[in-house]
XYZ file of C-alpha atoms in Angstrom:
502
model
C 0.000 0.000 0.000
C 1.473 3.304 -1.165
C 1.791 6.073 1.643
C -0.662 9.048 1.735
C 0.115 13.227 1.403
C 3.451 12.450 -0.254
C 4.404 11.870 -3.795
C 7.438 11.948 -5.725
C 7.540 13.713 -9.395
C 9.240 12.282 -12.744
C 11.104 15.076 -15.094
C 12.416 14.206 -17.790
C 15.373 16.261 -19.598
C 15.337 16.861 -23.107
C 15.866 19.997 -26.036
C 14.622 20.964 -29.065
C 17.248 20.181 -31.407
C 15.075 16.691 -32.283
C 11.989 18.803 -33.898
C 8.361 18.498 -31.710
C 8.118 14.679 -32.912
C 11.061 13.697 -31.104
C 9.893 15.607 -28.440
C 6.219 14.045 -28.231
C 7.893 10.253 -28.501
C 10.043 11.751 -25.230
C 6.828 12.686 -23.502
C 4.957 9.142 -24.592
C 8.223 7.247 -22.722
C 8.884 9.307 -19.938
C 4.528 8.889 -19.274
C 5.250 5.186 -19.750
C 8.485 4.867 -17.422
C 6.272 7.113 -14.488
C 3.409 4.697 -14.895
C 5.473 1.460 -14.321
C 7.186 3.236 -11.045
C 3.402 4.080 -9.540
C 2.550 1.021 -9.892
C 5.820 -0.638 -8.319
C 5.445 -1.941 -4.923
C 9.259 -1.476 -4.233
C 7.957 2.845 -4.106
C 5.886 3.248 -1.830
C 4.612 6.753 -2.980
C 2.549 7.418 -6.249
C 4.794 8.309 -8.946
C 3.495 11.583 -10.842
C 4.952 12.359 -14.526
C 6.030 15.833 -14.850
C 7.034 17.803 -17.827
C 9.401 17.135 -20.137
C 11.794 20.269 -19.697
C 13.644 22.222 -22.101
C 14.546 25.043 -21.568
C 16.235 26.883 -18.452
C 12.706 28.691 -17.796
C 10.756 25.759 -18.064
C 13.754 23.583 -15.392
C 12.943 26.501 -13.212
C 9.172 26.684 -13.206
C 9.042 23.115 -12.017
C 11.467 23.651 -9.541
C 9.804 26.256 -8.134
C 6.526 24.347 -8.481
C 8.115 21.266 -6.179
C 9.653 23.515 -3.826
C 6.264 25.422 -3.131
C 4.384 21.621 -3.026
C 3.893 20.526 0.850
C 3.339 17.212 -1.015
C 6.547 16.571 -2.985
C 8.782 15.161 -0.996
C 11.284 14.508 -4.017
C 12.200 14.420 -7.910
C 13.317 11.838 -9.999
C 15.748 13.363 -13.094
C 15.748 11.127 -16.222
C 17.479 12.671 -19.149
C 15.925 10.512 -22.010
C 17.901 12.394 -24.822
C 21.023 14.854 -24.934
C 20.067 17.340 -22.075
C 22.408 20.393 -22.421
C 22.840 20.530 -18.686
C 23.800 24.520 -18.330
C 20.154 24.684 -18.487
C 20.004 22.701 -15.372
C 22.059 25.138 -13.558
C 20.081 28.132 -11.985
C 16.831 26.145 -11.008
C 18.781 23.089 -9.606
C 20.698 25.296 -7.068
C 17.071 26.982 -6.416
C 15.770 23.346 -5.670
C 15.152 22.439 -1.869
C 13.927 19.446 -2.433
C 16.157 15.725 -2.843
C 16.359 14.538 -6.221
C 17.778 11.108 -7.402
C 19.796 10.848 -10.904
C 17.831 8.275 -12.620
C 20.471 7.205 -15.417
C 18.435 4.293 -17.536
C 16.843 3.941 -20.762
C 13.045 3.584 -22.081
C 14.471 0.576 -24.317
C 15.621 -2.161 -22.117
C 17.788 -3.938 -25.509
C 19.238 -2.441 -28.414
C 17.468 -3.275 -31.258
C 20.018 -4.823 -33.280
C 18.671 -5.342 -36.846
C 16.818 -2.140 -36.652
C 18.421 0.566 -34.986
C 18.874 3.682 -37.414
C 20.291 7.061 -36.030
C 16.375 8.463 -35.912
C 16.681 6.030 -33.009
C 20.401 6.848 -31.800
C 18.976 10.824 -31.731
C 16.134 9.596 -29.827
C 17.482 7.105 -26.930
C 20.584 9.397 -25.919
C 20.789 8.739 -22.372
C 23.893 6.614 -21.978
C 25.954 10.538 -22.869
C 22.553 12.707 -21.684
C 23.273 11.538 -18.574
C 26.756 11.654 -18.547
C 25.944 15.600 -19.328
C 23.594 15.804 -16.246
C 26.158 14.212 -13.908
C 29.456 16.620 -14.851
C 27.000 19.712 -14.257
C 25.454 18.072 -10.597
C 28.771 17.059 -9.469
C 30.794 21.093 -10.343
C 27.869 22.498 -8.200
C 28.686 19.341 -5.356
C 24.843 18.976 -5.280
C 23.478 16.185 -2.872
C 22.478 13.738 -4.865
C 21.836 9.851 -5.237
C 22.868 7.942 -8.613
C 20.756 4.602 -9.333
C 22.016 2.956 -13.078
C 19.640 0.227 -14.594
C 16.613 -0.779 -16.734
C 13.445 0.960 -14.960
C 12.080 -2.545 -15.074
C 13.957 -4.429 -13.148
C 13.503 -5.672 -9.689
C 17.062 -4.363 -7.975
C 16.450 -1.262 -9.606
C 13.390 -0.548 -8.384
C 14.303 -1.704 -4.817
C 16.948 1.038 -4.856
C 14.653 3.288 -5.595
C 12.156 2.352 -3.069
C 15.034 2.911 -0.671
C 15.978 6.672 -2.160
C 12.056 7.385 -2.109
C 12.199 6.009 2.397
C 15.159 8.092 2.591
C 13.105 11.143 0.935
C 10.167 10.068 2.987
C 12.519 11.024 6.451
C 14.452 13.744 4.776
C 10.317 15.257 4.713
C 9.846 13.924 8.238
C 12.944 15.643 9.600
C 12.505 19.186 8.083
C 8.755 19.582 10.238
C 9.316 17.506 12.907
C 9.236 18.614 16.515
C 10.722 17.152 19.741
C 9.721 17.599 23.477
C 12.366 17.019 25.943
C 10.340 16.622 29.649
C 13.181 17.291 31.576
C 17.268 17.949 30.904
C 19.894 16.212 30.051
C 20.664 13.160 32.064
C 23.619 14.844 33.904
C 27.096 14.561 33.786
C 26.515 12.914 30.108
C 28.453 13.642 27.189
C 26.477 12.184 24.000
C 23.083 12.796 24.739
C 24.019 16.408 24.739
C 24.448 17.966 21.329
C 23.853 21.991 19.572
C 19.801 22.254 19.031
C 20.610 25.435 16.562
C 23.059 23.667 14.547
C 20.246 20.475 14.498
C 17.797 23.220 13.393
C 20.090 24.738 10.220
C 21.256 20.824 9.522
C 17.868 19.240 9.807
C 15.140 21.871 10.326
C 13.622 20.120 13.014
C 12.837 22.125 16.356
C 13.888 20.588 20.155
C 11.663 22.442 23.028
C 12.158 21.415 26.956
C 9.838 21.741 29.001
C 9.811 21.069 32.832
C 8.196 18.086 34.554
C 5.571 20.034 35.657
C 4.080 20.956 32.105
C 3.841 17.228 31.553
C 2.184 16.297 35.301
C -0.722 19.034 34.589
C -1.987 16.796 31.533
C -1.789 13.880 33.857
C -5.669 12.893 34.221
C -7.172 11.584 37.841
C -6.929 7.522 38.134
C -11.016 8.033 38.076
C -10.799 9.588 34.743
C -13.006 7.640 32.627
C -9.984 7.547 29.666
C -8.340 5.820 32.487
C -10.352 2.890 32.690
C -11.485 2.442 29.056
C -6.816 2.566 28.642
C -6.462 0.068 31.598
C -9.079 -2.084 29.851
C -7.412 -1.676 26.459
C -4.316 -3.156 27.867
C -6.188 -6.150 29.560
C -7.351 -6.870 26.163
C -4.073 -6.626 23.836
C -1.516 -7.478 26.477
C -1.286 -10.950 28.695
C -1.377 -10.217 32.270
C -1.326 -11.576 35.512
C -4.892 -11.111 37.683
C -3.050 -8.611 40.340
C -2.488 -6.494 37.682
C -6.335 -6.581 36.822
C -8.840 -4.319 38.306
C -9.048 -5.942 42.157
C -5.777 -6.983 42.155
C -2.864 -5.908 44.262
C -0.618 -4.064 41.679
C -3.654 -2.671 39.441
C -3.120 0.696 40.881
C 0.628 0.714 39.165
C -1.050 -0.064 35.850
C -3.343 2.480 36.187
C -0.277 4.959 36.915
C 0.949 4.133 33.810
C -2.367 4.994 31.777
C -2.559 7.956 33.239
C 1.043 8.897 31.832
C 0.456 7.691 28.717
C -2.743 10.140 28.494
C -1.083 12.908 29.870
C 1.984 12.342 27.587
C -0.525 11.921 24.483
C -2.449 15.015 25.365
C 0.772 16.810 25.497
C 2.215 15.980 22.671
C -0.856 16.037 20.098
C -1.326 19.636 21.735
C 1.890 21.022 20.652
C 2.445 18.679 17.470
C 5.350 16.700 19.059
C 6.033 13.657 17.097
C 8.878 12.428 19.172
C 10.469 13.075 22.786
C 12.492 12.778 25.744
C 12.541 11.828 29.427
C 14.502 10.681 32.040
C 14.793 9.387 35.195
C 16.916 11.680 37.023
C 13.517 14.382 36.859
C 10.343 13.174 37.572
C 8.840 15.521 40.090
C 5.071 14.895 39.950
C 5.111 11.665 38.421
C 4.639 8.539 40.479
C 6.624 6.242 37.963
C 9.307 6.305 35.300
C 7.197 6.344 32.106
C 7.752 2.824 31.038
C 4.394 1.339 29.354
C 3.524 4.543 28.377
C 6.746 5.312 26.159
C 6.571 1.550 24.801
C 2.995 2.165 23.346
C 3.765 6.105 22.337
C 6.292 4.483 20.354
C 4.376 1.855 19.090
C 2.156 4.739 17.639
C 5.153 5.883 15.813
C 6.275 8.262 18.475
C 10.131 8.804 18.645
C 11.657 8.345 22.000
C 15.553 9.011 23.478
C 16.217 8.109 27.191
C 18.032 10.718 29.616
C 16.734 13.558 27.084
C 19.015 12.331 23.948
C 16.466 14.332 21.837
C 19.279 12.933 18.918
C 18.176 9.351 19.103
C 14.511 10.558 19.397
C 14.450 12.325 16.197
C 16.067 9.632 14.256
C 13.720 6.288 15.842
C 10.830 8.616 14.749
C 12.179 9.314 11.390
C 13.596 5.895 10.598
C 9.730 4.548 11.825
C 8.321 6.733 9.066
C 10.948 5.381 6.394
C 9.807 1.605 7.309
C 6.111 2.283 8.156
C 5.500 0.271 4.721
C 7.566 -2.441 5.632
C 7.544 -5.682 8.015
C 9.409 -5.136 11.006
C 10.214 -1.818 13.297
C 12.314 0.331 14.915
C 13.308 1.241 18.560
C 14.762 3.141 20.461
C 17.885 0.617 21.689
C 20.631 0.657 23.986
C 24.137 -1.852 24.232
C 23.337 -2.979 27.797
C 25.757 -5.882 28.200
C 28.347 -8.627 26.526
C 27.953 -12.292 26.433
C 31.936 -12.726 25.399
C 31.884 -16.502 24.509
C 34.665 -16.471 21.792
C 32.582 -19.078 19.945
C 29.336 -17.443 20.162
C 29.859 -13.243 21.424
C 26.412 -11.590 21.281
C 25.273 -8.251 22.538
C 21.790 -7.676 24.794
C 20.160 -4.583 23.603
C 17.620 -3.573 25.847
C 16.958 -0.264 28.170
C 15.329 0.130 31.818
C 11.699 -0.226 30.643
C 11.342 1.491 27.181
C 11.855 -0.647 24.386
C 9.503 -0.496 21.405
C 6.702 -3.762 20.531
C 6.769 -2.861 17.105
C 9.612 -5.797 17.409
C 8.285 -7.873 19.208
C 8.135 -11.506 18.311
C 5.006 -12.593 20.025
C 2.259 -11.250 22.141
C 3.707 -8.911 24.860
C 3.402 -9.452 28.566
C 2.425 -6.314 30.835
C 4.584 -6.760 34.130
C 5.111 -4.532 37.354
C 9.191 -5.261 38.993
C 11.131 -2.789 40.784
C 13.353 -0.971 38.506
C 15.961 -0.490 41.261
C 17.163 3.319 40.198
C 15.047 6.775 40.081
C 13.646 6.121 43.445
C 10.220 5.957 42.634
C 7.151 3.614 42.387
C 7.776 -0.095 40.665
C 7.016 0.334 36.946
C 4.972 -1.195 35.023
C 6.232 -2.156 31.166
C 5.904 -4.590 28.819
C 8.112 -7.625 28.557
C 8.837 -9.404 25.109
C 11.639 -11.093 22.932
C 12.662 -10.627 19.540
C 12.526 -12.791 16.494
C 16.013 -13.561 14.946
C 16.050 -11.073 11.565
C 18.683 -9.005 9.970
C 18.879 -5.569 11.755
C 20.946 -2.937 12.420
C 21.831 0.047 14.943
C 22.212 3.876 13.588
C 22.825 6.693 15.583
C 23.833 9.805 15.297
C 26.208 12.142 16.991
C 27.713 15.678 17.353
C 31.283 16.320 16.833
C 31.068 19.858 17.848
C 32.011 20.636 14.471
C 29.303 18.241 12.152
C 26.832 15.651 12.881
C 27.870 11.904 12.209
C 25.756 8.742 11.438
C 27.157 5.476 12.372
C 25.460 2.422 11.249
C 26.187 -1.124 12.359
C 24.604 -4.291 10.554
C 23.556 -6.610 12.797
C 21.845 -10.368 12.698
C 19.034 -10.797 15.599
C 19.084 -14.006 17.281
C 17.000 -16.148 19.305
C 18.388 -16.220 22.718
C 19.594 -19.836 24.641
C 18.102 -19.531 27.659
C 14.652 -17.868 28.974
C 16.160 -14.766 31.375
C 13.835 -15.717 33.791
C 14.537 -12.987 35.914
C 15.368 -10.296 33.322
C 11.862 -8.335 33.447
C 12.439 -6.073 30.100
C 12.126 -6.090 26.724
C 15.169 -7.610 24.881
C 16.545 -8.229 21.778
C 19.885 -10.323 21.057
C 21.941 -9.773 18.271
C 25.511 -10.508 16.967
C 27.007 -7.287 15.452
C 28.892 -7.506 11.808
C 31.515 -8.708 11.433
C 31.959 -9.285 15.007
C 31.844 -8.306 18.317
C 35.830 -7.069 18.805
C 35.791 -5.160 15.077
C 32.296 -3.816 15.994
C 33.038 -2.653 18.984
C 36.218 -1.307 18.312
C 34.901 0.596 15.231
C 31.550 2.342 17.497
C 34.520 3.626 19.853
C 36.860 5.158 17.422
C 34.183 6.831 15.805
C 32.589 8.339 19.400
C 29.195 6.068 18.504
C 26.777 6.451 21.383
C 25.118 4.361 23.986
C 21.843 5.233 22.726
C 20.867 3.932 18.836
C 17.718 3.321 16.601
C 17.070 -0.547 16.206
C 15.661 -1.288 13.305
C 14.277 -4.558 11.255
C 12.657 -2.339 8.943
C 14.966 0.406 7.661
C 17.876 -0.610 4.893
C 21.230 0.766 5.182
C 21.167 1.843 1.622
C 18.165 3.990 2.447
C 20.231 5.485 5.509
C 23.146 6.263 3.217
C 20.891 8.075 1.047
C 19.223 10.271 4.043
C 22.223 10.926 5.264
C 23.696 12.433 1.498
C 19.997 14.620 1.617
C 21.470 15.778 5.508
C 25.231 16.298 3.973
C 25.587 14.792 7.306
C 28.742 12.727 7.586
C 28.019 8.477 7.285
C 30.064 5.138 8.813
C 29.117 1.733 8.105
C 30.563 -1.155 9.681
C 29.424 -4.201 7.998
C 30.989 -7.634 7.095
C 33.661 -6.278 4.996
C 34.770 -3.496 8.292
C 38.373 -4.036 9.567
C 39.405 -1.471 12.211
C 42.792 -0.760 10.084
C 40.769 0.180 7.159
C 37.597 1.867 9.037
C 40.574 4.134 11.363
C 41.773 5.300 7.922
C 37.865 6.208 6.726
C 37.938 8.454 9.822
C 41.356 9.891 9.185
C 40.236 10.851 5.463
C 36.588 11.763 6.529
C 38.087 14.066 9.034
C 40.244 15.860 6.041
C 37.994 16.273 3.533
C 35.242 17.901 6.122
C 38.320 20.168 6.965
C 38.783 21.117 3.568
C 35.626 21.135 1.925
C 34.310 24.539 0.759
C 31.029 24.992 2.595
C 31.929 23.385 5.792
C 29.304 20.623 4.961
C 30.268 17.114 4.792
């Protein structure tokens, strides 16, 4: 099912030097080539065929026309024939809005016992392109390059990925984060600029004290609170002292009545992602626990001790994936099983890990939570299915903002953790635990990342090119000799480039 309010335009490049017919066979393909990506489940936005441009007035007008479109969330370029590409020039650099080089071909073969030079003038995009690129690259545009027949399936998977990676680039530039509280203190990474975040991604990061939050907090005799404690009795499994009558009910109920309050809060100011933590919770009787799970559930992005960072990127990555099987959470390195045949990490975080990955149906539990000082917790309790994953997160150098990305395989876990009451997830980190490791540290990685079964690294890559934000992968092919020179290099060229933008 393609996503709603965003769409993605098709322009084709072209000039009159072919006469109008060549010009109206241009039109017919480009229509043709726009259809088949609409209808392409790999994009999961509709597809809408533009103009065919060309002139430098008429590359303008449409540029203007996308940047001025709330829906538009991207273009894709496709010079079908010889596109002089100085034409190109004044309304690309007026363009605010990600575009991906589309370099392939209406004609999948070349038509060998017919092909005449009507047709060599006509199908010109092998050199049109080649045109289009020198031009993009001598203004250092932002820009992704995908090479291949429009038809085929790898193709159009990379372009589903550029189109996710548009989808958050969209996300980013309106989005809005609430921190309840500061800064967990005495912590480095989850601190970080808010103006520079504002000129890099456009989204805004307001704190507000605890208080704010505890005056949306309803009475337990709310009627919202019961018809939420019943909701959870009927999607969750619980034990009966959790139930209404039962001994621990009434730390249930505190939850609801956080969860409301939070909701209220949020929807009020048009918060689509936020921040708590535990070191300031005046007012509230519990450390939101089942109340940030099911926020984020809801698509909500969440960072612990106020990392307002990770918040804005588990919301934005859960807007890149919503089409997709899987989620995305916020996530946290906890501790080390170091079994040199078998080394695994447990992700997991005091209470607020997301069910969007959870394997089965979640359990609703109240435990002590043994730090904040304040009422046990309730917070729902789950495993993860083994699936390929991976942890981003994203970090300020004082002088740029830096993704990290590791790929990661998600594994079932030997034993139960019978005493373990939070959500968890297992996972051994590419290409292993030392090299993975290793790599995070060098490159200042933080505690905090986005987990995700959903989100591709490709489409990452190409979010983080529409951010000119700096990007790390460790992977299966990572050694730390090799990834300590990437840094070395990445730290040079940010030094010298001409914009101070990565």
């Amino acid at each position: 099912m393609k996503q709603q309010k965003r769409t993605l335009w098709f322009v084709t490049g072209s000039q009159h030097l072919y006469g109008e017919q060549t010009l109206k066979q241009v039109a017919a393909d480009a229509n043709a080539i726009a259809r088949a990506l609409n209808d392409a489940k790999q994009i999961p936005l509709d597809v809408t065929a533009g103009p065919v441009v060309t002139t430098p007035e008429e590359i303008r007008t449409v540029c203007g026309r996308a940047n001025a479109d709330p829906e538009c969330v991207g273009l894709i370029l496709w010079m079908h024939t010889f596109s002089p590409a100085k034409m190109w020039v004044t309304g690309l650099l007026s363009l605010n809005k990600p575009f991906v080089h589309f370099h392939t071909q209406h004609n999948r073969d070349i038509p060998w016992d017919t092909i005449d030079m009507d047709f060599m003038n006509l199908n010109q995009s092998a050199h049109g392109g080649r045109e289009f690129g020198f031009v993009t690259s001598r203004l250092e545009l932002p820009r992704t390059v995908i090479v291949g027949h429009w038809s085929e399936p790898t193709v159009l998977d990379e372009l589903g990925d550029w189109t996710r990676a548009a989808i958050g680039w969209d996300e980013t530039r309106q989005l809005k984060v609430a921190r309840f509280g500061d800064n967990m203190r005495q912590v480095a990474v989850t601190e970080g600029d808010k103006v520079a975040a504002l000129a890099r991604f456009g989204y805004e990061v307001d704190g507000f004290g605890i208080g704010d939050l505890v005056a949306m907090v309803p009475d337990a005799d709310d009627p919202a609170v019961r018809a939420l404690t019943k909701e959870y009795e009927s999607t969750y499994a619980m034990e009966a002292s959790l139930r209404p009558g039962g001994d621990r009910h009434a730390d249930v109920v505190a939850q609801a009545r956080i969860e409301l309050g939070m909701r209220r809060f949020l929807e009020a100011g048009d918060y689509r992602a936020f921040t708590t933590t535990f070191e300031d919770l005046h007012g509230l009787p519990q450390l939101p626990g089942l109340a940030v799970q099911r926020l984020m559930a809801d698509g909500y992005g969440f960072g612990g001790e106020g990392d307002w960072k990770t918040s804005a990127l588990v919301h934005v990555m859960k807007v890149m994936g919503s089409d997709r099987p899987g989620g995305t959470s916020f996530m946290e390195d906890y501790t080390y099983h170091m079994d040199p045949a078998n080394t695994l990490v447990l992700g997991a975080h005091m209470l607020e890990i997301c069910p969007s990955i959870a394997s089965a149906k979640p359990r609703l539990e109240v435990h002590p939570l043994s730090i904040g000082g304040k009422d046990d917790p309730a917070r729902l309790v789950f495993n993860v299915d083994p699936a390929p994953a991976l942890n981003a997160t994203l970090i300020d150098l004082g002088s740029r903002f830096r993704m990290i990305v590791n790929e990661v395989d998600a594994v079932a876990s030997p034993a139960e953790l019978p005493k373990l009451p939070v959500a968890r997830v297992l996972w051994r980190p590419a290409p292993d635990l030392r090299t993975a490791a290793a790599c995070w540290i060098y490159a200042g990685g933080a505690h905090h990342t986005s987990f995700t079964t959903s989100v591709s690294t490709r489409a990452l890559e190409m979010y983080a090119e529409m951010a000119r934000i700096e990007f790390l992968l460790i992977d299966r092919d990572t050694t730390v000799r090799e990834f300590r020179k990437e840094l070395r290099w990445n730290d040079a060229a940010y030094r010298l480039s001409s914009d101070g933008r990565f």
